[in-house]
């Protein structure tokens, strides 16, 4: 068919803005906005409480936008703030298209979005796609009868026999993954808590409804989604038993390999469809992607880069604080072909301050980590409070635990309350988070590790984050340069170049408790110079000369310098 030229022009005109919105580069290298952006995860319950009920809220976040801007944050990912019975603190959504009253209203969201945009900060929402709350109207309908309209929106099966679930699958939060519903005499499937029934993604109506949810939020100015639990979207249609492994897990269930209920290939069809809608809106998709090796990350980007732009490398959170271990992992991720996404903790993982810390040099080690993941080639996602050196405040008695899996698994699994405590704004009671009683207690370290106090100390963790982020936003080599490992046999000092055309930044991190001396010969990298211009160091700046032929490093210290040809 031949199109009339005028009609063709119209088609091109209408199509162009859509295509353009997904591919508009922000630099000469063709990078997209999210490749230059620094992301910051906010657990809204714990960020800032504007109305004194002890729970953070959207207006609280709005009141902290200037702080986020001055820190150097370009996009905030807000963990679920939708209506929810809060069994899993928001990861049990009962309405995808509204805001939970505890966090505010849609109007509050609108003003947060507007005020963030004014400051150039984008908003990423958390899309819980594997399951809803059992209080979602879809599930209420689904469980009402075997012939209900939405029966097939969830996964219902007969038991194998009396009191016998359909198969041996166990929930990752403990117990069978099947719950019997006496009203209709069948079991429903839930990979997580029983209050989080899995959606049936094989049903096209579910598929369409969920795509529509993303459109609904894009219209309200959302710049993308962090996709929760993408690995568990599909189950084997034959419900084959999972292979049982030796031993018992922390909830007392036999261990098993989640062979037939995770990472099914159909997941990628859904990611591709979500991406199509995202592309029409210039949006980014971040994935909660748990992998065992770097090669497993690759498929999440999609064969034609048409799935997730940003699958999180969560393996990074499992590495030991050691130069050779990080060197090896970074090299593998950097060479894997996808745009790296670096994360050092989140709301499910013990805070990096405790994980890496040796109990003696934790502050210095936190500065080393900041200087590492914020200067690599790739996009970093910070977790609120990392920038202060916030530490875990773990419950010591079972009766204090709020996270249900902590009560179920106590004391082997104490739950995730420890890493979700209130943001530490100042040294007043409850760290200035709330005038009321905070939903979780702040750790004693809030007296020293808080925004107000740290802002006054040029060498605080917060000020190191702020300075590294300034460099990251302004320095061409840090924005666009490649990654070149240096001194690859050094067991203690991790060092590398970020190299862009005639310039480079050299990052030198002493990851050991001893002083170290290093020498760099950068001739083979095209840089004949013997000195660097210091951009940032955690050592005494006067005594740090930037000599590449002989650099002395304090224990757990950072040197970042600029060099040119
Ligand atoms: C993801 C979330 C976690 C939640 C789970 C179930 O792993 O990060 O917090 O409990 O999904 O939705
Ligand atoms: Ca509140």
Short mmCIF file of C-alpha atoms in Angstrom, two decimals, residues 142-524:
data_model
loop_
_atom_site.label_atom_id
_atom_site.label_comp_id
_atom_site.label_asym_id
_atom_site.label_seq_id
_atom_site.Cartn_x
_atom_site.Cartn_y
_atom_site.Cartn_z
CA UNK A 142 -11.60 -14.29 42.88
CA UNK A 143 -12.06 -16.13 46.16
CA UNK A 144 -15.83 -15.52 46.29
CA UNK A 145 -16.75 -18.54 44.14
CA UNK A 146 -15.27 -21.00 41.66
CA UNK A 147 -17.17 -19.27 38.88
CA UNK A 148 -16.36 -15.71 39.89
CA UNK A 149 -15.43 -13.26 37.24
CA UNK A 150 -11.85 -13.01 38.42
CA UNK A 151 -11.40 -16.58 39.62
CA UNK A 152 -8.72 -17.13 37.02
CA UNK A 153 -6.84 -13.96 37.92
CA UNK A 154 -5.04 -15.93 40.62
CA UNK A 155 -3.76 -19.48 40.87
CA UNK A 156 -6.35 -21.84 42.29
CA UNK A 157 -5.94 -25.62 42.40
CA UNK A 158 -7.41 -28.65 44.07
CA UNK A 159 -5.34 -30.30 46.76
CA UNK A 160 -3.70 -33.65 46.12
CA UNK A 161 -5.95 -35.13 48.74
CA UNK A 162 -7.47 -34.15 52.08
CA UNK A 163 -5.21 -31.53 53.71
CA UNK A 164 -2.64 -32.02 51.01
CA UNK A 165 -1.60 -28.99 48.97
CA UNK A 166 -1.30 -29.35 45.17
CA UNK A 167 2.49 -29.80 45.34
CA UNK A 168 5.58 -29.38 47.54
CA UNK A 169 6.35 -25.73 46.78
CA UNK A 170 7.26 -23.67 49.82
CA UNK A 171 6.85 -19.95 50.39
CA UNK A 172 10.06 -17.97 50.58
CA UNK A 173 8.65 -16.50 53.81
CA UNK A 174 8.03 -19.93 55.38
CA UNK A 175 5.51 -22.78 55.16
CA UNK A 176 3.65 -24.16 52.17
CA UNK A 177 3.16 -21.79 49.22
CA UNK A 178 -0.47 -22.95 49.11
CA UNK A 179 -3.29 -21.82 51.39
CA UNK A 180 -6.58 -23.66 51.55
CA UNK A 181 -9.67 -21.52 51.21
CA UNK A 182 -12.61 -23.33 52.75
CA UNK A 183 -15.22 -21.17 51.01
CA UNK A 184 -14.51 -22.73 47.62
CA UNK A 185 -12.56 -25.79 48.75
CA UNK A 186 -9.44 -25.02 46.74
CA UNK A 187 -5.90 -23.85 47.41
CA UNK A 188 -4.41 -20.56 46.17
CA UNK A 189 -0.74 -20.04 45.50
CA UNK A 190 1.50 -17.43 47.14
CA UNK A 191 5.27 -17.31 46.77
CA UNK A 192 5.38 -14.79 49.65
CA UNK A 193 3.00 -14.42 52.64
CA UNK A 194 -0.48 -16.01 52.43
CA UNK A 195 -1.80 -12.42 52.34
CA UNK A 196 0.05 -11.96 49.01
CA UNK A 197 -1.68 -14.25 46.49
CA UNK A 198 0.19 -14.59 43.19
CA UNK A 199 -1.47 -13.14 40.11
CA UNK A 200 -2.02 -15.48 37.18
CA UNK A 201 0.08 -13.83 34.48
CA UNK A 202 -1.02 -16.45 31.95
CA UNK A 203 -4.42 -14.77 31.94
CA UNK A 204 -4.42 -11.98 29.30
CA UNK A 205 -6.86 -9.94 31.38
CA UNK A 206 -4.31 -9.77 34.21
CA UNK A 207 -1.59 -8.88 31.74
CA UNK A 208 -3.64 -6.02 30.29
CA UNK A 209 -4.79 -4.71 33.64
CA UNK A 210 -1.21 -4.51 34.86
CA UNK A 211 0.02 -2.75 31.71
CA UNK A 212 -2.77 -0.24 32.25
CA UNK A 213 -1.56 0.44 35.78
CA UNK A 214 1.77 1.60 34.42
CA UNK A 215 0.04 3.88 31.88
CA UNK A 216 -2.09 5.33 34.66
CA UNK A 217 1.01 6.36 36.62
CA UNK A 218 2.95 7.56 33.57
CA UNK A 219 0.11 10.00 33.00
CA UNK A 220 0.73 11.28 36.51
CA UNK A 221 4.34 12.06 35.76
CA UNK A 222 6.08 8.93 37.00
CA UNK A 223 9.46 8.39 35.29
CA UNK A 224 9.62 4.63 35.67
CA UNK A 225 9.20 1.66 37.93
CA UNK A 226 11.26 -0.59 40.09
CA UNK A 227 9.73 -3.97 39.34
CA UNK A 228 9.34 -6.11 42.43
CA UNK A 229 10.02 -9.83 42.43
CA UNK A 230 10.10 -10.32 38.67
CA UNK A 231 11.51 -13.81 38.92
CA UNK A 232 8.36 -15.29 40.37
CA UNK A 233 5.77 -14.20 37.79
CA UNK A 234 5.22 -17.64 36.28
CA UNK A 235 4.79 -21.17 37.55
CA UNK A 236 5.07 -24.48 35.78
CA UNK A 237 1.59 -25.19 34.37
CA UNK A 238 1.93 -28.84 35.43
CA UNK A 239 2.87 -27.82 38.95
CA UNK A 240 5.72 -30.34 39.11
CA UNK A 241 7.25 -30.79 42.57
CA UNK A 242 10.45 -28.85 43.16
CA UNK A 243 13.60 -30.92 43.80
CA UNK A 244 14.16 -31.27 47.54
CA UNK A 245 17.64 -30.39 48.80
CA UNK A 246 19.32 -31.67 51.95
CA UNK A 247 18.64 -29.74 55.15
CA UNK A 248 16.02 -27.50 56.70
CA UNK A 249 15.69 -23.73 56.10
CA UNK A 250 15.37 -21.04 58.78
CA UNK A 251 11.61 -21.46 58.95
CA UNK A 252 11.87 -25.21 59.54
CA UNK A 253 10.85 -26.23 56.00
CA UNK A 254 12.82 -28.70 53.91
CA UNK A 255 15.13 -26.82 51.56
CA UNK A 256 14.25 -26.99 47.92
CA UNK A 257 15.38 -25.67 44.59
CA UNK A 258 12.78 -23.27 43.18
CA UNK A 259 13.05 -24.93 39.83
CA UNK A 260 9.44 -24.88 38.71
CA UNK A 261 8.24 -21.62 40.24
CA UNK A 262 10.98 -19.07 39.54
CA UNK A 263 12.74 -17.65 36.50
CA UNK A 264 10.50 -19.27 33.91
CA UNK A 265 11.24 -18.00 30.38
CA UNK A 266 7.77 -16.42 30.12
CA UNK A 267 9.00 -13.69 32.51
CA UNK A 268 10.78 -12.12 29.55
CA UNK A 269 7.56 -11.74 27.54
CA UNK A 270 6.15 -9.63 30.33
CA UNK A 271 9.31 -7.56 30.64
CA UNK A 272 9.23 -6.85 26.91
CA UNK A 273 5.62 -5.71 27.08
CA UNK A 274 6.25 -3.49 30.09
CA UNK A 275 9.21 -2.03 28.24
CA UNK A 276 7.10 -1.15 25.20
CA UNK A 277 4.82 0.95 27.38
CA UNK A 278 7.81 2.41 29.21
CA UNK A 279 9.43 3.43 25.93
CA UNK A 280 6.30 5.26 24.86
CA UNK A 281 6.73 7.32 28.00
CA UNK A 282 10.48 7.87 28.13
CA UNK A 283 10.50 5.79 31.30
CA UNK A 284 13.02 3.48 32.89
CA UNK A 285 12.47 -0.01 34.30
CA UNK A 286 14.62 -1.16 37.19
CA UNK A 287 14.48 -4.81 38.15
CA UNK A 288 14.76 -6.61 41.45
CA UNK A 289 16.96 -9.22 39.86
CA UNK A 290 18.62 -11.80 42.05
CA UNK A 291 21.33 -13.65 40.22
CA UNK A 292 24.00 -16.16 41.10
CA UNK A 293 26.57 -15.08 38.56
CA UNK A 294 27.18 -12.19 36.23
CA UNK A 295 26.15 -14.15 33.14
CA UNK A 296 22.65 -14.46 34.58
CA UNK A 297 22.22 -10.68 34.52
CA UNK A 298 22.48 -10.42 30.77
CA UNK A 299 19.09 -11.85 29.76
CA UNK A 300 17.24 -9.25 31.84
CA UNK A 301 18.41 -6.52 29.48
CA UNK A 302 16.71 -8.40 26.66
CA UNK A 303 18.19 -9.88 23.55
CA UNK A 304 17.60 -6.62 21.71
CA UNK A 305 17.96 -4.37 24.77
CA UNK A 306 14.20 -4.43 24.90
CA UNK A 307 13.56 -5.53 28.47
CA UNK A 308 14.93 -3.88 31.63
CA UNK A 309 17.27 -0.92 31.20
CA UNK A 310 18.43 -1.36 34.77
CA UNK A 311 18.52 -4.86 36.25
CA UNK A 312 20.08 -4.40 39.68
CA UNK A 313 23.29 -6.24 40.34
CA UNK A 314 22.34 -7.50 43.80
CA UNK A 315 25.36 -9.79 43.91
CA UNK A 316 27.32 -6.63 44.61
CA UNK A 317 25.70 -6.54 48.07
CA UNK A 318 27.08 -9.98 48.84
CA UNK A 319 30.74 -9.27 48.18
CA UNK A 320 33.29 -9.21 50.99
CA UNK A 321 35.14 -5.95 51.58
CA UNK A 322 38.26 -6.88 49.65
CA UNK A 323 40.09 -5.29 46.75
CA UNK A 324 40.57 -8.48 44.67
CA UNK A 325 36.95 -9.58 45.16
CA UNK A 326 35.53 -6.24 44.05
CA UNK A 327 38.05 -5.97 41.22
CA UNK A 328 37.06 -9.29 39.80
CA UNK A 329 33.34 -8.68 40.09
CA UNK A 330 33.43 -5.17 38.62
CA UNK A 331 35.50 -6.37 35.66
CA UNK A 332 32.98 -9.11 34.95
CA UNK A 333 29.96 -6.79 35.20
CA UNK A 334 31.66 -4.07 33.18
CA UNK A 335 32.51 -6.51 30.41
CA UNK A 336 29.13 -8.22 30.35
CA UNK A 337 27.67 -5.84 27.79
CA UNK A 338 24.77 -4.36 29.72
CA UNK A 339 24.76 -1.00 31.47
CA UNK A 340 25.82 -1.82 35.07
CA UNK A 341 23.55 -0.97 37.98
CA UNK A 342 25.34 -0.80 41.32
CA UNK A 343 23.62 -1.18 44.67
CA UNK A 344 25.19 -1.67 48.10
CA UNK A 345 22.07 -2.17 50.18
CA UNK A 346 18.31 -1.89 50.33
CA UNK A 347 15.28 -2.45 52.55
CA UNK A 348 15.78 -6.24 52.49
CA UNK A 349 19.52 -6.32 53.20
CA UNK A 350 21.56 -5.54 56.32
CA UNK A 351 22.95 -2.02 55.98
CA UNK A 352 26.31 -1.75 54.26
CA UNK A 353 27.74 0.07 57.31
CA UNK A 354 27.38 -3.15 59.31
CA UNK A 355 28.00 -5.58 56.50
CA UNK A 356 31.33 -4.15 55.43
CA UNK A 357 32.35 -2.56 58.73
CA UNK A 358 34.98 -4.23 60.91
CA UNK A 359 33.66 -2.51 64.03
CA UNK A 360 36.67 -0.19 64.17
CA UNK A 361 36.96 1.60 60.86
CA UNK A 362 33.31 1.61 59.78
CA UNK A 363 33.20 5.31 58.92
CA UNK A 364 36.35 5.14 56.82
CA UNK A 365 35.08 2.00 55.12
CA UNK A 366 31.75 3.69 54.33
CA UNK A 367 33.70 6.48 52.60
CA UNK A 368 35.65 3.92 50.58
CA UNK A 369 32.40 2.28 49.48
CA UNK A 370 30.87 5.65 48.53
CA UNK A 371 33.93 6.46 46.46
CA UNK A 372 33.67 3.07 44.79
CA UNK A 373 30.08 2.60 43.68
CA UNK A 374 29.55 6.25 42.81
CA UNK A 375 32.56 6.44 40.50
CA UNK A 376 32.07 3.25 38.48
CA UNK A 377 30.75 3.14 34.94
CA UNK A 378 27.07 2.48 35.50
CA UNK A 379 24.15 3.82 37.47
CA UNK A 380 24.23 3.73 41.26
CA UNK A 381 21.15 3.28 43.39
CA UNK A 382 21.67 4.59 46.92
CA UNK A 383 19.59 3.49 49.89
CA UNK A 384 18.42 6.31 52.19
CA UNK A 385 20.76 6.83 55.12
CA UNK A 386 23.75 5.17 53.42
CA UNK A 387 25.05 8.68 52.97
CA UNK A 388 25.12 9.10 56.76
CA UNK A 389 26.57 5.75 57.71
CA UNK A 390 23.24 4.70 59.21
CA UNK A 391 23.50 1.35 60.89
CA UNK A 392 21.13 -1.52 61.49
CA UNK A 393 19.09 -1.35 64.65
CA UNK A 394 18.04 -4.96 65.04
CA UNK A 395 15.29 -6.04 67.41
CA UNK A 396 16.56 -8.00 70.39
CA UNK A 397 13.24 -9.52 71.47
CA UNK A 398 10.85 -11.42 69.28
CA UNK A 399 7.91 -9.39 70.58
CA UNK A 400 9.42 -6.21 69.17
CA UNK A 401 9.70 -7.56 65.62
CA UNK A 402 7.42 -5.89 63.06
CA UNK A 403 8.42 -7.81 59.92
CA UNK A 404 6.29 -10.99 59.95
CA UNK A 405 9.07 -13.16 58.57
CA UNK A 406 11.19 -12.15 61.53
CA UNK A 407 8.58 -13.45 63.92
CA UNK A 408 8.19 -16.66 61.95
CA UNK A 409 11.90 -17.29 61.62
CA UNK A 410 13.07 -15.96 65.02
CA UNK A 411 15.89 -16.21 66.00
CA UNK A 412 17.45 -17.62 62.81
CA UNK A 413 15.72 -14.93 60.76
CA UNK A 414 15.16 -11.72 62.72
CA UNK A 415 13.42 -9.98 59.83
CA UNK A 416 14.22 -6.71 58.11
CA UNK A 417 13.26 -4.09 60.70
CA UNK A 418 16.92 -3.33 61.46
CA UNK A 419 17.63 -1.84 58.05
CA UNK A 420 14.34 0.08 57.85
CA UNK A 421 14.69 2.45 60.78
CA UNK A 422 13.86 6.17 60.60
CA UNK A 423 16.11 8.52 58.65
CA UNK A 424 18.45 10.39 60.99
CA UNK A 425 17.93 14.10 60.39
CA UNK A 426 19.43 15.60 63.54
CA UNK A 427 20.37 14.78 67.12
CA UNK A 428 17.03 15.69 68.70
CA UNK A 429 14.83 12.85 70.07
CA UNK A 430 13.95 10.27 67.41
CA UNK A 431 16.56 11.84 65.16
CA UNK A 432 14.08 14.53 64.07
CA UNK A 433 12.11 11.97 62.09
CA UNK A 434 8.84 12.44 63.95
CA UNK A 435 7.41 14.52 66.78
CA UNK A 436 5.49 11.36 67.73
CA UNK A 437 6.51 7.80 68.52
CA UNK A 438 8.45 6.33 65.58
CA UNK A 439 7.19 3.03 64.19
CA UNK A 440 10.71 1.63 64.61
CA UNK A 441 13.32 2.85 67.09
CA UNK A 442 16.38 4.78 65.89
CA UNK A 443 19.80 3.37 66.76
CA UNK A 444 21.93 5.18 69.37
CA UNK A 445 24.36 6.28 66.67
CA UNK A 446 21.87 8.92 65.50
CA UNK A 447 23.56 11.32 67.96
CA UNK A 448 26.62 11.51 65.70
CA UNK A 449 25.38 10.09 62.40
CA UNK A 450 22.70 12.51 61.29
CA UNK A 451 22.28 15.06 58.52
CA UNK A 452 22.61 18.21 60.61
CA UNK A 453 25.74 17.14 62.49
CA UNK A 454 27.46 15.63 59.48
CA UNK A 455 26.85 18.67 57.29
CA UNK A 456 29.03 20.66 59.68
CA UNK A 457 31.97 18.27 59.45
CA UNK A 458 33.85 18.50 56.14
CA UNK A 459 35.20 14.98 56.55
CA UNK A 460 31.90 13.28 57.46
CA UNK A 461 30.51 10.38 55.46
CA UNK A 462 27.75 12.71 54.23
CA UNK A 463 30.23 15.26 52.93
CA UNK A 464 32.23 12.57 51.15
CA UNK A 465 29.03 11.44 49.43
CA UNK A 466 28.18 15.01 48.51
CA UNK A 467 31.63 15.70 47.08
CA UNK A 468 31.80 12.45 45.11
CA UNK A 469 28.36 13.18 43.70
CA UNK A 470 29.40 16.65 42.60
CA UNK A 471 32.32 15.09 40.72
CA UNK A 472 30.11 12.44 39.26
CA UNK A 473 27.74 15.02 37.84
CA UNK A 474 30.41 17.38 36.52
CA UNK A 475 33.33 15.30 35.41
CA UNK A 476 33.16 14.05 31.80
CA UNK A 477 35.34 11.03 32.50
CA UNK A 478 33.14 9.96 35.40
CA UNK A 479 30.00 10.48 33.35
CA UNK A 480 31.07 8.89 30.10
CA UNK A 481 34.48 7.31 30.48
CA UNK A 482 35.31 3.65 30.19
CA UNK A 483 36.55 1.56 33.10
CA UNK A 484 40.18 0.47 33.15
CA UNK A 485 41.44 -1.63 36.04
CA UNK A 486 44.92 -0.70 37.34
CA UNK A 487 47.49 -2.66 39.36
CA UNK A 488 45.44 -5.80 39.05
CA UNK A 489 47.64 -7.86 41.34
CA UNK A 490 47.38 -5.55 44.32
CA UNK A 491 45.75 -7.47 47.18
CA UNK A 492 44.86 -4.35 49.18
CA UNK A 493 44.35 -1.36 46.95
CA UNK A 494 41.62 -1.23 44.36
CA UNK A 495 42.41 1.31 41.67
CA UNK A 496 41.06 2.15 38.26
CA UNK A 497 40.75 4.81 35.63
CA UNK A 498 37.64 6.26 34.16
CA UNK A 499 38.95 7.36 30.81
CA UNK A 500 37.31 9.68 28.32
CA UNK A 501 39.19 10.97 25.29
CA UNK A 502 42.13 13.04 26.58
CA UNK A 503 41.07 13.04 30.21
CA UNK A 504 40.80 10.49 32.95
CA UNK A 505 39.98 10.20 36.60
CA UNK A 506 42.06 7.89 38.73
CA UNK A 507 40.34 6.30 41.73
CA UNK A 508 42.54 4.71 44.39
CA UNK A 509 40.94 2.89 47.31
CA UNK A 510 42.91 1.36 50.12
CA UNK A 511 40.63 -1.45 51.23
CA UNK A 512 42.97 -2.65 53.97
CA UNK A 513 43.56 -1.70 57.60
CA UNK A 514 47.25 -1.04 56.92
CA UNK A 515 48.93 1.91 55.24
CA UNK A 516 49.86 1.09 51.65
CA UNK A 517 52.14 2.52 49.00
CA UNK A 518 51.31 2.34 45.33
CA UNK A 519 52.91 3.21 42.02
CA UNK A 520 51.13 3.78 38.73
CA UNK A 521 52.53 3.63 35.27
CA UNK A 522 49.81 4.83 32.96
CA UNK A 523 51.86 5.02 29.77
CA UNK A 524 50.14 1.96 28.33
#
